[in-house]
mmCIF file of C-alpha atoms in Angstrom:
data_model
loop_
_atom_site.group_PDB
_atom_site.id
_atom_site.type_symbol
_atom_site.label_atom_id
_atom_site.label_comp_id
_atom_site.label_asym_id
_atom_site.label_seq_id
_atom_site.Cartn_x
_atom_site.Cartn_y
_atom_site.Cartn_z
ATOM 1 C CA MET A 757 -122.260 -182.481 83.616
ATOM 2 C CA LEU A 758 -121.594 -178.871 84.616
ATOM 3 C CA LYS A 759 -119.662 -176.640 82.251
ATOM 4 C CA LEU A 760 -118.384 -173.078 82.359
ATOM 5 C CA THR A 761 -119.353 -171.232 79.165
ATOM 6 C CA PHE A 762 -118.510 -167.683 78.151
ATOM 7 C CA LYS A 763 -120.502 -165.131 76.181
ATOM 8 C CA ALA A 764 -119.517 -164.283 72.613
ATOM 9 C CA GLY A 765 -115.820 -163.533 72.250
ATOM 10 C CA GLY A 766 -114.771 -165.433 75.365
ATOM 11 C CA PRO A 767 -112.729 -168.631 75.751
ATOM 12 C CA SER A 768 -114.061 -172.040 74.837
ATOM 13 C CA GLU A 769 -116.309 -173.797 77.351
ATOM 14 C CA VAL A 770 -114.621 -175.714 80.176
ATOM 15 C CA ALA A 771 -115.966 -178.884 81.776
ATOM 16 C CA LEU A 772 -115.990 -178.727 85.574
ATOM 17 C CA ASP A 773 -114.422 -182.167 85.905
ATOM 18 C CA LYS A 774 -111.215 -181.208 87.754
ATOM 19 C CA PRO A 775 -110.811 -180.478 91.481
ATOM 20 C CA ARG A 776 -109.419 -177.005 90.770
ATOM 21 C CA ILE A 777 -109.842 -174.664 87.796
ATOM 22 C CA THR A 778 -108.080 -171.304 87.942
ATOM 23 C CA ILE A 779 -109.233 -168.203 86.094
ATOM 24 C CA GLY A 780 -107.239 -165.048 85.357
ATOM 25 C CA ARG A 781 -105.085 -163.042 82.960
ATOM 26 C CA ASP A 782 -101.850 -164.931 83.671
ATOM 27 C CA LYS A 783 -101.006 -167.552 81.032
ATOM 28 C CA SER A 784 -100.567 -170.267 83.676
ATOM 29 C CA ASN A 785 -104.304 -170.277 84.555
ATOM 30 C CA THR A 786 -106.593 -173.086 83.434
ATOM 31 C CA VAL A 787 -108.842 -170.432 81.865
ATOM 32 C CA VAL A 788 -107.017 -167.399 80.514
ATOM 33 C CA LEU A 789 -109.042 -164.175 80.309
ATOM 34 C CA ASP A 790 -107.032 -161.662 78.342
ATOM 35 C CA ALA A 791 -109.170 -158.658 79.231
ATOM 36 C CA ALA A 792 -108.448 -155.373 80.967
ATOM 37 C CA GLY A 793 -109.696 -155.314 84.536
ATOM 38 C CA VAL A 794 -109.164 -159.049 85.076
ATOM 39 C CA SER A 795 -106.500 -159.799 87.656
ATOM 40 C CA GLY A 796 -103.539 -162.111 86.978
ATOM 41 C CA PHE A 797 -105.035 -164.744 89.283
ATOM 42 C CA HIS A 798 -108.607 -163.573 89.539
ATOM 43 C CA ALA A 799 -110.646 -166.540 90.839
ATOM 44 C CA GLU A 800 -110.879 -170.293 90.901
ATOM 45 C CA ILE A 801 -113.560 -172.976 90.785
ATOM 46 C CA GLN A 802 -113.249 -175.873 93.209
ATOM 47 C CA VAL A 803 -115.159 -179.118 92.640
ATOM 48 C CA ASP A 804 -115.756 -181.273 95.706
ATOM 49 C CA ASP A 805 -118.136 -184.217 96.178
ATOM 50 C CA GLY A 806 -120.246 -183.333 93.145
ATOM 51 C CA LYS A 807 -120.592 -179.676 94.104
ATOM 52 C CA ALA A 808 -118.875 -176.646 92.579
ATOM 53 C CA TYR A 809 -117.650 -173.570 94.458
ATOM 54 C CA LEU A 810 -116.364 -170.238 93.174
ATOM 55 C CA VAL A 811 -113.614 -168.479 95.130
ATOM 56 C CA ASP A 812 -112.433 -164.919 94.520
ATOM 57 C CA LEU A 813 -108.636 -164.763 94.849
ATOM 58 C CA GLY A 814 -108.480 -161.171 95.988
ATOM 59 C CA SER A 815 -109.078 -159.717 92.528
ATOM 60 C CA THR A 816 -108.911 -155.958 92.023
ATOM 61 C CA ASN A 817 -112.325 -155.548 90.384
ATOM 62 C CA GLY A 818 -114.251 -158.413 91.925
ATOM 63 C CA THR A 819 -116.032 -161.620 91.028
ATOM 64 C CA PHE A 820 -119.833 -161.727 90.738
ATOM 65 C CA VAL A 821 -122.499 -164.445 90.899
ATOM 66 C CA ASN A 822 -125.950 -163.518 89.556
ATOM 67 C CA GLY A 823 -125.009 -159.869 89.755
ATOM 68 C CA LYS A 824 -123.758 -159.944 93.361
ATOM 69 C CA LYS A 825 -120.121 -159.470 94.302
ATOM 70 C CA ILE A 826 -118.808 -162.406 96.299
ATOM 71 C CA ALA A 827 -116.288 -162.683 99.056
ATOM 72 C CA GLY A 828 -114.634 -165.994 99.901
ATOM 73 C CA LYS A 829 -116.092 -169.315 98.789
ATOM 74 C CA VAL A 830 -119.590 -169.506 97.263
ATOM 75 C CA GLU A 831 -121.410 -172.573 95.908
ATOM 76 C CA ILE A 832 -122.426 -172.241 92.262
ATOM 77 C CA LYS A 833 -125.131 -174.194 90.467
ATOM 78 C CA ALA A 834 -126.409 -174.816 86.967
ATOM 79 C CA TRP A 835 -127.655 -171.691 85.182
ATOM 80 C CA ASP A 836 -125.873 -169.283 87.545
ATOM 81 C CA SER A 837 -124.439 -166.198 85.817
ATOM 82 C CA LEU A 838 -120.792 -165.355 86.601
ATOM 83 C CA ARG A 839 -118.816 -162.215 85.907
ATOM 84 C CA PHE A 840 -115.104 -161.568 86.214
ATOM 85 C CA GLU A 841 -114.928 -157.761 86.007
ATOM 86 C CA LYS A 842 -116.648 -157.349 82.613
ATOM 87 C CA VAL A 843 -116.187 -160.876 81.287
ATOM 88 C CA GLU A 844 -119.509 -162.739 81.525
ATOM 89 C CA ALA A 845 -119.950 -166.478 81.826
ATOM 90 C CA GLU A 846 -122.567 -169.039 82.812
ATOM 91 C CA ILE A 847 -122.704 -172.454 84.455
ATOM 92 C CA VAL A 848 -124.697 -174.877 82.283
ATOM 93 C CA ASP A 849 -125.829 -178.450 82.833
ATOM 94 C CA THR A 850 -125.671 -180.426 79.604
ATOM 95 C CA GLU A 851 -127.951 -183.142 80.991
ATOM 96 C CA LYS A 852 -130.773 -180.961 82.278
ATOM 97 C CA ARG A 853 -133.214 -178.475 80.891
ATOM 98 C CA ARG A 854 -132.932 -174.866 81.855
ATOM 99 C CA PRO A 855 -135.804 -173.701 84.072
ATOM 100 C CA THR A 856 -138.214 -171.528 82.120
ATOM 101 C CA GLN A 857 -137.468 -167.877 82.634
ATOM 102 C CA VAL A 858 -138.919 -165.298 80.287
ATOM 103 C CA SER A 859 -137.775 -161.720 80.280
ATOM 104 C CA ARG A 860 -140.442 -159.052 80.488
ATOM 105 C CA ALA A 861 -142.047 -158.019 77.231
ATOM 106 C CA VAL A 862 -140.430 -155.194 75.291
ATOM 107 C CA THR A 863 -142.576 -152.057 75.432
ATOM 108 C CA ASP A 864 -142.672 -148.928 73.307
ATOM 109 C CA ALA A 865 -141.072 -147.082 76.218
ATOM 110 C CA ASP A 866 -138.117 -149.479 76.120
ATOM 111 C CA LEU A 867 -137.630 -148.957 72.415
ATOM 112 C CA LYS A 868 -137.803 -145.191 72.754
ATOM 113 C CA ALA A 869 -135.396 -145.048 75.701
ATOM 114 C CA GLY A 870 -132.168 -143.159 75.181
ATOM 115 C CA GLY A 871 -129.112 -145.118 74.122
ATOM 116 C CA GLN A 872 -131.138 -147.888 72.493
ATOM 117 C CA ALA A 873 -129.926 -148.890 69.040
ATOM 118 C CA THR A 874 -133.452 -149.785 67.970
ATOM 119 C CA GLN A 875 -135.480 -146.826 66.765
ATOM 120 C CA VAL A 876 -139.264 -146.831 66.616
ATOM 121 C CA ARG A 877 -140.511 -146.102 63.144
ATOM 122 C CA PRO A 878 -143.372 -143.629 62.865
ATOM 123 C CA ALA A 879 -145.560 -146.242 61.223
ATOM 124 C CA VAL A 880 -148.886 -146.881 62.939
ATOM 125 C CA SER A 881 -149.700 -150.509 63.660
ATOM 126 C CA ASN A 882 -152.449 -152.340 65.465
ATOM 127 C CA TRP A 883 -150.640 -155.691 65.313
ATOM 128 C CA LYS A 884 -149.732 -156.972 68.768
ATOM 129 C CA LEU A 885 -148.248 -160.058 70.393
ATOM 130 C CA VAL A 886 -149.914 -160.815 73.720
ATOM 131 C CA GLY A 887 -148.087 -163.159 76.113
ATOM 132 C CA LYS A 888 -150.140 -166.205 77.094
ATOM 133 C CA THR A 889 -147.800 -168.281 79.259
ATOM 134 C CA GLY A 890 -145.463 -167.715 82.199
ATOM 135 C CA PRO A 891 -144.239 -164.260 83.166
ATOM 136 C CA VAL A 892 -145.259 -162.765 79.798
ATOM 137 C CA ALA A 893 -148.943 -163.560 80.328
ATOM 138 C CA GLY A 894 -150.990 -160.470 79.594
ATOM 139 C CA LYS A 895 -148.008 -158.411 78.452
ATOM 140 C CA THR A 896 -148.121 -156.840 75.014
ATOM 141 C CA VAL A 897 -145.534 -156.193 72.295
ATOM 142 C CA THR A 898 -146.535 -153.922 69.386
ATOM 143 C CA VAL A 899 -145.165 -154.971 65.989
ATOM 144 C CA THR A 900 -144.305 -152.011 63.760
ATOM 145 C CA GLY A 901 -141.642 -153.470 61.496
ATOM 146 C CA LYS A 902 -139.194 -156.330 61.996
ATOM 147 C CA LEU A 903 -138.997 -158.134 65.342
ATOM 148 C CA VAL A 904 -136.306 -160.755 66.029
ATOM 149 C CA VAL A 905 -137.122 -163.242 68.788
ATOM 150 C CA GLY A 906 -134.410 -165.210 70.569
ATOM 151 C CA ARG A 907 -132.286 -165.863 73.623
ATOM 152 C CA GLU A 908 -129.220 -163.703 72.970
ATOM 153 C CA ASP A 909 -128.650 -160.102 73.927
ATOM 154 C CA GLY A 910 -129.488 -157.590 71.231
ATOM 155 C CA VAL A 911 -132.626 -159.250 69.838
ATOM 156 C CA ASP A 912 -135.874 -157.285 69.884
ATOM 157 C CA LEU A 913 -137.752 -159.798 72.033
ATOM 158 C CA LYS A 914 -135.443 -161.706 74.362
ATOM 159 C CA ILE A 915 -136.646 -164.940 75.948
ATOM 160 C CA ASP A 916 -134.309 -166.403 78.576
ATOM 161 C CA GLU A 917 -135.152 -170.056 77.917
ATOM 162 C CA SER A 918 -132.542 -172.652 76.997
ATOM 163 C CA THR A 919 -134.759 -174.332 74.398
ATOM 164 C CA VAL A 920 -135.261 -171.040 72.587
ATOM 165 C CA SER A 921 -132.432 -170.502 70.096
ATOM 166 C CA ARG A 922 -130.180 -167.444 70.235
ATOM 167 C CA ARG A 923 -131.910 -166.079 67.150
ATOM 168 C CA HIS A 924 -135.046 -168.184 67.010
ATOM 169 C CA ALA A 925 -137.500 -166.469 64.672
ATOM 170 C CA GLU A 926 -138.387 -163.238 62.937
ATOM 171 C CA ILE A 927 -141.748 -161.495 62.800
ATOM 172 C CA SER A 928 -142.151 -158.753 60.210
ATOM 173 C CA LEU A 929 -144.906 -156.392 59.148
ATOM 174 C CA GLU A 930 -144.937 -155.715 55.413
ATOM 175 C CA GLY A 931 -147.762 -153.800 53.739
ATOM 176 C CA GLY A 932 -150.132 -154.541 56.594
ATOM 177 C CA VAL A 933 -149.405 -158.307 56.430
ATOM 178 C CA LEU A 934 -147.792 -159.961 59.463
ATOM 179 C CA LYS A 935 -145.300 -162.687 58.569
ATOM 180 C CA LEU A 936 -143.391 -165.207 60.683
ATOM 181 C CA LYS A 937 -140.120 -166.885 59.715
ATOM 182 C CA ASP A 938 -138.173 -169.493 61.667
ATOM 183 C CA LEU A 939 -134.446 -168.698 61.699
ATOM 184 C CA GLY A 940 -133.248 -172.299 61.817
ATOM 185 C CA SER A 941 -134.134 -172.768 65.487
ATOM 186 C CA ALA A 942 -133.259 -176.036 67.207
ATOM 187 C CA ASN A 943 -136.714 -176.720 68.643
ATOM 188 C CA GLY A 944 -138.959 -175.145 66.060
ATOM 189 C CA THR A 945 -141.589 -172.436 65.710
ATOM 190 C CA PHE A 946 -145.280 -173.316 65.810
ATOM 191 C CA VAL A 947 -148.498 -171.642 64.682
ATOM 192 C CA ASN A 948 -151.698 -173.069 66.155
ATOM 193 C CA GLY A 949 -149.795 -176.232 67.106
ATOM 194 C CA GLN A 950 -148.280 -176.810 63.641
ATOM 195 C CA LYS A 951 -144.522 -176.552 63.108
ATOM 196 C CA VAL A 952 -143.710 -173.960 60.432
ATOM 197 C CA THR A 953 -140.716 -172.440 58.672
ATOM 198 C CA GLU A 954 -142.699 -169.504 57.279
ATOM 199 C CA ALA A 955 -146.283 -168.408 57.822
ATOM 200 C CA THR A 956 -148.623 -165.471 57.354
ATOM 201 C CA LEU A 957 -150.259 -164.661 60.679
ATOM 202 C CA LYS A 958 -153.872 -163.737 61.348
ATOM 203 C CA SER A 959 -155.565 -162.242 64.352
ATOM 204 C CA GLY A 960 -156.396 -165.024 66.800
ATOM 205 C CA ASP A 961 -153.417 -167.227 65.878
ATOM 206 C CA GLU A 962 -151.217 -168.683 68.601
ATOM 207 C CA VAL A 963 -147.452 -168.484 67.993
ATOM 208 C CA ARG A 964 -145.198 -170.685 70.110
ATOM 209 C CA PHE A 965 -141.418 -170.701 70.556
ATOM 210 C CA ASP A 966 -140.818 -173.992 72.402
ATOM 211 C CA LYS A 967 -143.211 -173.570 75.374
ATOM 212 C CA VAL A 968 -143.470 -169.802 75.375
ATOM 213 C CA SER A 969 -146.597 -168.769 73.497
ATOM 214 C CA PHE A 970 -148.112 -165.516 72.314
ATOM 215 C CA GLY A 971 -151.505 -164.646 70.896
ATOM 216 C CA VAL A 972 -151.736 -162.510 67.774
ATOM 217 C CA GLU A 973 -154.107 -159.548 67.846
ATOM 218 C CA GLY A 974 -154.989 -156.817 65.372
ATOM 219 C CA GLY A 975 -154.906 -156.292 61.632
ATOM 220 C CA ALA A 976 -157.645 -157.080 59.167
ATOM 221 C CA GLY A 977 -157.362 -160.771 60.005
ATOM 222 C CA GLY A 978 -159.578 -160.342 63.038
ATOM 223 C CA ALA A 979 -162.629 -159.750 60.910
ATOM 224 C CA ALA A 980 -161.797 -162.741 58.761
ATOM 225 C CA ARG A 981 -161.822 -165.019 61.779
ATOM 226 C CA THR A 982 -165.078 -163.698 63.259
ATOM 227 C CA SER A 983 -167.460 -166.578 63.829
ATOM 228 C CA VAL A 984 -171.006 -165.756 62.703
ATOM 229 C CA ARG A 985 -173.866 -167.766 64.119
ATOM 230 C CA PRO A 986 -176.319 -169.019 61.452
ATOM 231 C CA ALA A 987 -179.658 -167.231 61.232
ATOM 232 C CA VAL A 988 -182.710 -169.052 62.527
ATOM 233 C CA ASP A 989 -184.173 -171.237 59.810
ATOM 234 C CA PRO A 990 -188.016 -171.372 59.982
ATOM 235 C CA ASN A 991 -187.883 -174.821 58.377
ATOM 236 C CA ALA A 992 -185.418 -176.207 60.906
ATOM 237 C CA THR A 993 -186.242 -179.252 63.013
ATOM 238 C CA VAL A 994 -188.296 -178.339 66.067
ATOM 239 C CA ILE A 995 -186.949 -179.541 69.414
ATOM 240 C CA GLY A 996 -189.063 -180.200 72.516
ATOM 241 C CA LYS A 997 -192.745 -179.563 73.277
ATOM 242 C CA ALA A 998 -192.847 -175.849 72.538
ATOM 243 C CA ALA A 999 -193.655 -175.467 68.855
ATOM 244 C CA GLY A 1000 -191.202 -173.240 67.060
ATOM 245 C CA THR A 1001 -188.243 -173.704 69.453
ATOM 246 C CA GLN A 1002 -185.137 -174.097 67.315
ATOM 247 C CA MET A 1003 -181.765 -175.301 68.588
ATOM 248 C CA LEU A 1004 -178.761 -173.204 67.503
ATOM 249 C CA PRO A 1005 -175.177 -174.521 67.436
ATOM 250 C CA THR A 1006 -173.649 -174.882 70.889
ATOM 251 C CA ALA A 1007 -170.979 -172.491 72.132
ATOM 252 C CA GLY A 1008 -167.264 -173.340 72.308
ATOM 253 C CA ALA A 1009 -165.992 -176.193 74.433
ATOM 254 C CA SER A 1010 -162.946 -176.519 76.676
ATOM 255 C CA LEU A 1011 -160.944 -178.941 78.783
ATOM 256 C CA LYS A 1012 -160.408 -177.782 82.367
ATOM 257 C CA GLY A 1013 -157.507 -179.251 84.325
ATOM 258 C CA ALA A 1014 -157.253 -179.953 88.036
ATOM 259 C CA ASP A 1015 -155.237 -176.734 88.369
ATOM 260 C CA GLY A 1016 -158.251 -174.746 87.166
ATOM 261 C CA LYS A 1017 -156.687 -173.831 83.814
ATOM 262 C CA SER A 1018 -159.023 -174.121 80.834
ATOM 263 C CA HIS A 1019 -157.906 -175.043 77.320
ATOM 264 C CA ALA A 1020 -160.287 -173.797 74.619
ATOM 265 C CA LEU A 1021 -161.022 -176.397 71.942
ATOM 266 C CA SER A 1022 -161.026 -175.440 68.278
ATOM 267 C CA GLY A 1023 -160.455 -177.475 65.132
ATOM 268 C CA GLU A 1024 -158.434 -180.657 65.738
ATOM 269 C CA VAL A 1025 -156.858 -180.694 69.196
ATOM 270 C CA THR A 1026 -154.051 -183.105 70.078
ATOM 271 C CA VAL A 1027 -153.036 -183.999 73.630
ATOM 272 C CA GLY A 1028 -149.637 -185.421 74.551
ATOM 273 C CA ARG A 1029 -146.366 -185.068 76.427
ATOM 274 C CA VAL A 1030 -144.134 -183.688 73.657
ATOM 275 C CA ALA A 1031 -143.944 -180.214 72.165
ATOM 276 C CA GLY A 1032 -146.058 -179.853 69.052
ATOM 277 C CA ASN A 1033 -149.304 -180.987 70.663
ATOM 278 C CA THR A 1034 -152.087 -178.451 71.069
ATOM 279 C CA ILE A 1035 -152.246 -179.316 74.774
ATOM 280 C CA VAL A 1036 -148.924 -180.419 76.258
ATOM 281 C CA VAL A 1037 -149.211 -182.505 79.448
ATOM 282 C CA GLU A 1038 -145.879 -183.077 81.168
ATOM 283 C CA ASP A 1039 -146.662 -186.302 83.003
ATOM 284 C CA ALA A 1040 -144.885 -189.657 82.715
ATOM 285 C CA THR A 1041 -148.202 -191.526 82.252
ATOM 286 C CA VAL A 1042 -149.112 -189.450 79.184
ATOM 287 C CA SER A 1043 -147.774 -190.646 75.812
ATOM 288 C CA GLY A 1044 -145.904 -188.385 73.393
ATOM 289 C CA LYS A 1045 -148.995 -188.117 71.201
ATOM 290 C CA HIS A 1046 -151.741 -189.494 73.417
ATOM 291 C CA ALA A 1047 -155.149 -188.547 72.003
ATOM 292 C CA LYS A 1048 -157.005 -186.098 69.791
ATOM 293 C CA LEU A 1049 -160.346 -184.288 69.998
ATOM 294 C CA THR A 1050 -162.425 -183.328 66.972
ATOM 295 C CA CYS A 1051 -165.798 -181.669 66.517
ATOM 296 C CA ALA A 1052 -168.486 -182.616 63.981
ATOM 297 C CA ALA A 1053 -172.038 -181.213 63.857
ATOM 298 C CA GLY A 1054 -171.541 -179.572 67.238
ATOM 299 C CA THR A 1055 -170.439 -182.785 69.001
ATOM 300 C CA TRP A 1056 -166.881 -183.237 70.322
ATOM 301 C CA THR A 1057 -165.279 -186.675 70.184
ATOM 302 C CA VAL A 1058 -162.125 -187.874 71.928
ATOM 303 C CA GLU A 1059 -160.028 -190.538 70.183
ATOM 304 C CA ASP A 1060 -157.100 -192.446 71.686
ATOM 305 C CA LEU A 1061 -153.995 -192.462 69.466
ATOM 306 C CA GLY A 1062 -152.584 -195.776 70.643
ATOM 307 C CA SER A 1063 -151.382 -194.418 73.982
ATOM 308 C CA THR A 1064 -149.556 -196.642 76.447
ATOM 309 C CA ASN A 1065 -151.756 -195.921 79.471
ATOM 310 C CA GLY A 1066 -155.078 -195.323 77.777
ATOM 311 C CA THR A 1067 -157.755 -192.647 77.470
ATOM 312 C CA PHE A 1068 -160.776 -192.718 79.782
ATOM 313 C CA VAL A 1069 -164.183 -191.047 79.851
ATOM 314 C CA ASN A 1070 -165.944 -191.091 83.222
ATOM 315 C CA GLY A 1071 -163.630 -193.874 84.356
ATOM 316 C CA LYS A 1072 -164.215 -196.099 81.318
ATOM 317 C CA LYS A 1073 -161.349 -196.821 78.923
ATOM 318 C CA VAL A 1074 -162.261 -195.805 75.379
ATOM 319 C CA THR A 1075 -160.791 -195.751 71.887
ATOM 320 C CA SER A 1076 -163.313 -193.190 70.628
ATOM 321 C CA GLN A 1077 -166.118 -191.523 72.552
ATOM 322 C CA ALA A 1078 -168.535 -188.620 71.967
ATOM 323 C CA LEU A 1079 -168.414 -186.127 74.845
ATOM 324 C CA LYS A 1080 -171.046 -184.129 76.672
ATOM 325 C CA GLY A 1081 -170.722 -181.290 79.164
ATOM 326 C CA GLY A 1082 -169.460 -182.446 82.553
ATOM 327 C CA ASP A 1083 -167.690 -185.593 81.314
ATOM 328 C CA LYS A 1084 -164.404 -186.456 83.029
ATOM 329 C CA VAL A 1085 -161.713 -187.180 80.448
ATOM 330 C CA ARG A 1086 -158.474 -188.799 81.650
ATOM 331 C CA PHE A 1087 -155.211 -189.253 79.753
ATOM 332 C CA GLY A 1088 -153.074 -191.726 81.686
ATOM 333 C CA LYS A 1089 -153.458 -190.379 85.233
ATOM 334 C CA VAL A 1090 -154.146 -186.756 84.288
ATOM 335 C CA GLU A 1091 -157.831 -185.857 84.375
ATOM 336 C CA PHE A 1092 -159.679 -182.980 82.735
ATOM 337 C CA SER A 1093 -163.292 -181.881 82.860
ATOM 338 C CA PHE A 1094 -164.999 -181.401 79.500
ATOM 339 C CA GLU A 1095 -167.011 -178.201 79.580
ATOM 340 C CA GLN A 1096 -169.524 -177.003 77.042
ATOM 341 C CA GLN A 1097 -172.191 -174.361 77.288
ATOM 342 C CA ASP A 1098 -175.632 -175.735 78.070
ATOM 343 C CA THR A 1099 -177.668 -176.351 74.943
ATOM 344 C CA ALA A 1100 -180.432 -174.343 76.605
ATOM 345 C CA SER A 1101 -178.236 -171.261 76.412
ATOM 346 C CA GLY A 1102 -177.927 -171.848 72.697
ATOM 347 C CA THR A 1103 -181.692 -172.191 72.218
ATOM 348 C CA GLN A 1104 -183.618 -169.410 70.555
ATOM 349 C CA ALA A 1105 -187.433 -169.354 70.750
ATOM 350 C CA PHE A 1106 -189.529 -167.681 68.126
ATOM 351 C CA ASN A 1107 -193.344 -167.211 68.126
ATOM 352 C CA ALA A 1108 -194.821 -170.683 68.249
ATOM 353 C CA ILE A 1109 -197.371 -171.598 65.594
ATOM 354 C CA ASP A 1110 -199.746 -174.019 67.299
ATOM 355 C CA ASP A 1111 -203.396 -174.981 67.058
ATOM 356 C CA ALA A 1112 -204.450 -171.860 68.924
ATOM 357 C CA THR A 1113 -202.887 -169.436 66.416
ATOM 358 C CA ARG A 1114 -202.815 -171.470 63.198
ATOM 359 C CA PRO A 1115 -205.325 -170.286 60.560
ATOM 360 C CA LYS A 1116 -208.246 -172.767 60.598
ATOM 361 C CA LYS A 1117 -209.342 -174.728 57.594
ATOM 362 C CA ALA A 1118 -212.887 -173.975 56.504
ATOM 363 C CA LEU A 1119 -215.585 -176.288 57.879
ATOM 364 C CA GLY A 1120 -217.745 -178.406 55.545
ATOM 365 C CA GLY A 1121 -218.632 -176.716 52.254
ATOM 366 C CA GLY A 1122 -215.493 -174.621 52.302
ATOM 367 C CA LEU A 1123 -217.141 -171.684 54.171
ATOM 368 C CA PRO A 1124 -214.997 -169.893 56.744
ATOM 369 C CA THR A 1125 -216.101 -169.744 60.384
ATOM 370 C CA TRP A 1126 -217.254 -166.128 60.260
ATOM 371 C CA ALA A 1127 -219.707 -166.959 57.434
ATOM 372 C CA TRP A 1128 -221.309 -169.694 59.500
ATOM 373 C CA GLY A 1129 -221.709 -167.225 62.357
ATOM 374 C CA LEU A 1130 -223.557 -164.768 60.114
ATOM 375 C CA ILE A 1131 -225.828 -167.510 58.757
ATOM 376 C CA GLY A 1132 -226.714 -168.547 62.293
ATOM 377 C CA PHE A 1133 -227.589 -164.972 63.194
ATOM 378 C CA VAL A 1134 -229.874 -164.641 60.122
ATOM 379 C CA ILE A 1135 -231.611 -167.963 60.831
ATOM 380 C CA VAL A 1136 -232.444 -166.919 64.370
ATOM 381 C CA GLY A 1137 -233.785 -163.593 63.095
ATOM 382 C CA ALA A 1138 -235.894 -165.376 60.475
ATOM 383 C CA ALA A 1139 -237.328 -167.771 63.030
ATOM 384 C CA LEU A 1140 -238.415 -164.903 65.265
ATOM 385 C CA GLY A 1141 -239.988 -163.111 62.313
ATOM 386 C CA ALA A 1142 -241.916 -166.245 61.318
ATOM 387 C CA TRP A 1143 -243.280 -166.655 64.840
ATOM 388 C CA PHE A 1144 -244.543 -163.073 64.974
ATOM 389 C CA GLY A 1145 -246.027 -163.457 61.483
ATOM 390 C CA LEU A 1146 -248.095 -166.513 62.473
ATOM 391 C CA GLY A 1147 -249.400 -164.793 65.541
ATOM 392 C CA GLY A 1148 -250.835 -161.844 63.459
ATOM 393 C CA GLY A 1149 -252.471 -164.055 60.736
ATOM 394 C CA SER A 1150 -250.093 -162.835 58.100
ATOM 395 C CA SER A 1151 -248.223 -165.082 55.666
ATOM 396 C CA PRO A 1152 -244.490 -165.410 56.184
ATOM 397 C CA THR A 1153 -244.237 -164.207 52.582
ATOM 398 C CA ASP A 1154 -246.249 -161.068 53.255
ATOM 399 C CA ALA A 1155 -244.712 -158.057 51.539
ATOM 400 C CA LYS A 1156 -244.775 -156.246 54.863
ATOM 401 C CA LEU A 1157 -242.066 -158.477 56.238
ATOM 402 C CA GLN A 1158 -238.705 -156.792 56.591
ATOM 403 C CA ALA A 1159 -236.220 -157.507 53.898
ATOM 404 C CA GLY A 1160 -234.136 -159.625 56.223
ATOM 405 C CA LYS A 1161 -237.050 -161.816 57.270
ATOM 406 C CA SER A 1162 -238.178 -162.288 53.662
ATOM 407 C CA TRP A 1163 -234.701 -163.346 52.659
ATOM 408 C CA ALA A 1164 -234.531 -165.793 55.577
ATOM 409 C CA GLN A 1165 -237.871 -167.303 54.648
ATOM 410 C CA ARG A 1166 -236.817 -167.862 51.056
ATOM 411 C CA LEU A 1167 -233.624 -169.418 52.250
ATOM 412 C CA THR A 1168 -235.621 -171.811 54.463
ATOM 413 C CA ASN A 1169 -237.930 -172.763 51.626
ATOM 414 C CA ASP A 1170 -235.026 -173.354 49.280
ATOM 415 C CA ARG A 1171 -233.450 -175.772 51.752
#
């Protein structure tokens, strides 16, 4: 049902369930606007065949729809903004969700602009909120003190989304620590997919207000979340034919949708249709909490959580299944591609120790190879000396033999 609602200080909301609703300063109107600049009979709303029309009744200061002054009869729809001189109102549909519309991110220039009530403190901060979804994607808000997030005018970060509360949450920087506090919002505040009332934020966290999410950057938390790859262990299991090739942990994985959008996987990842899941899939064939993905020893596994329409891997219905790069994972009728960096890219080769480079064990008797080479050389020399000695009639033990020959002869006799 359509209703006419007014901003703070205005009349109570009015259901558009009558053929004719008059608006003006005169007490006989259906909606009385006791404000300067509003004419006695300013405008009227006509409802005909399920449609609503706004008609200006020749007011002095005009009637406006979405910022444009109207003349005559104009159709109005849910979420249209109306203004009667300076009195602002809106058409709402109590049975439908407001289309997502996020205002641009607040910048330092906005806060410093003249006439703004908010003053920028001189404090230096490297804490930032970076928009990740919708129109705020890539836009940055620097946090220097207290930042109130909500839908109403006057908050520090305004998000024009019906499921975001008027004053939804508060982010504050105290002593270099970034804190988040939910202000009793209707649909909750989430950090890394978990609903929270209060939380201390770290660099790399994802903060979500309904479906509008921001990444947290800066502060000392970034260093704390840095992932360090283990050093190569020389005693690690060797993979493949090349001796010494050691497999390192594989790089991060992701699910890539048909629209080309990739969802990085980290920790426990839940997939489902309702808010609160890590990956929200708005499709009627996907259950509220459909499946989860977990990683152990570098291997990701998908597990069905009792979904109505099942979880599939490469076309086969599964309850739990280990995944590998390139697998097609389907939740109901929505399919994703599981992507993971090739294990080859995570392979590090160090100098192989094989038979060609390994120090040899000594041959029989415990002598090293070089010793046997020297002995062979001496034996050949001794043999030549003996031959020459026989030819000259001299004894092999003659004192005239060279020291090397004599030694060789004694060695031969000893053996």
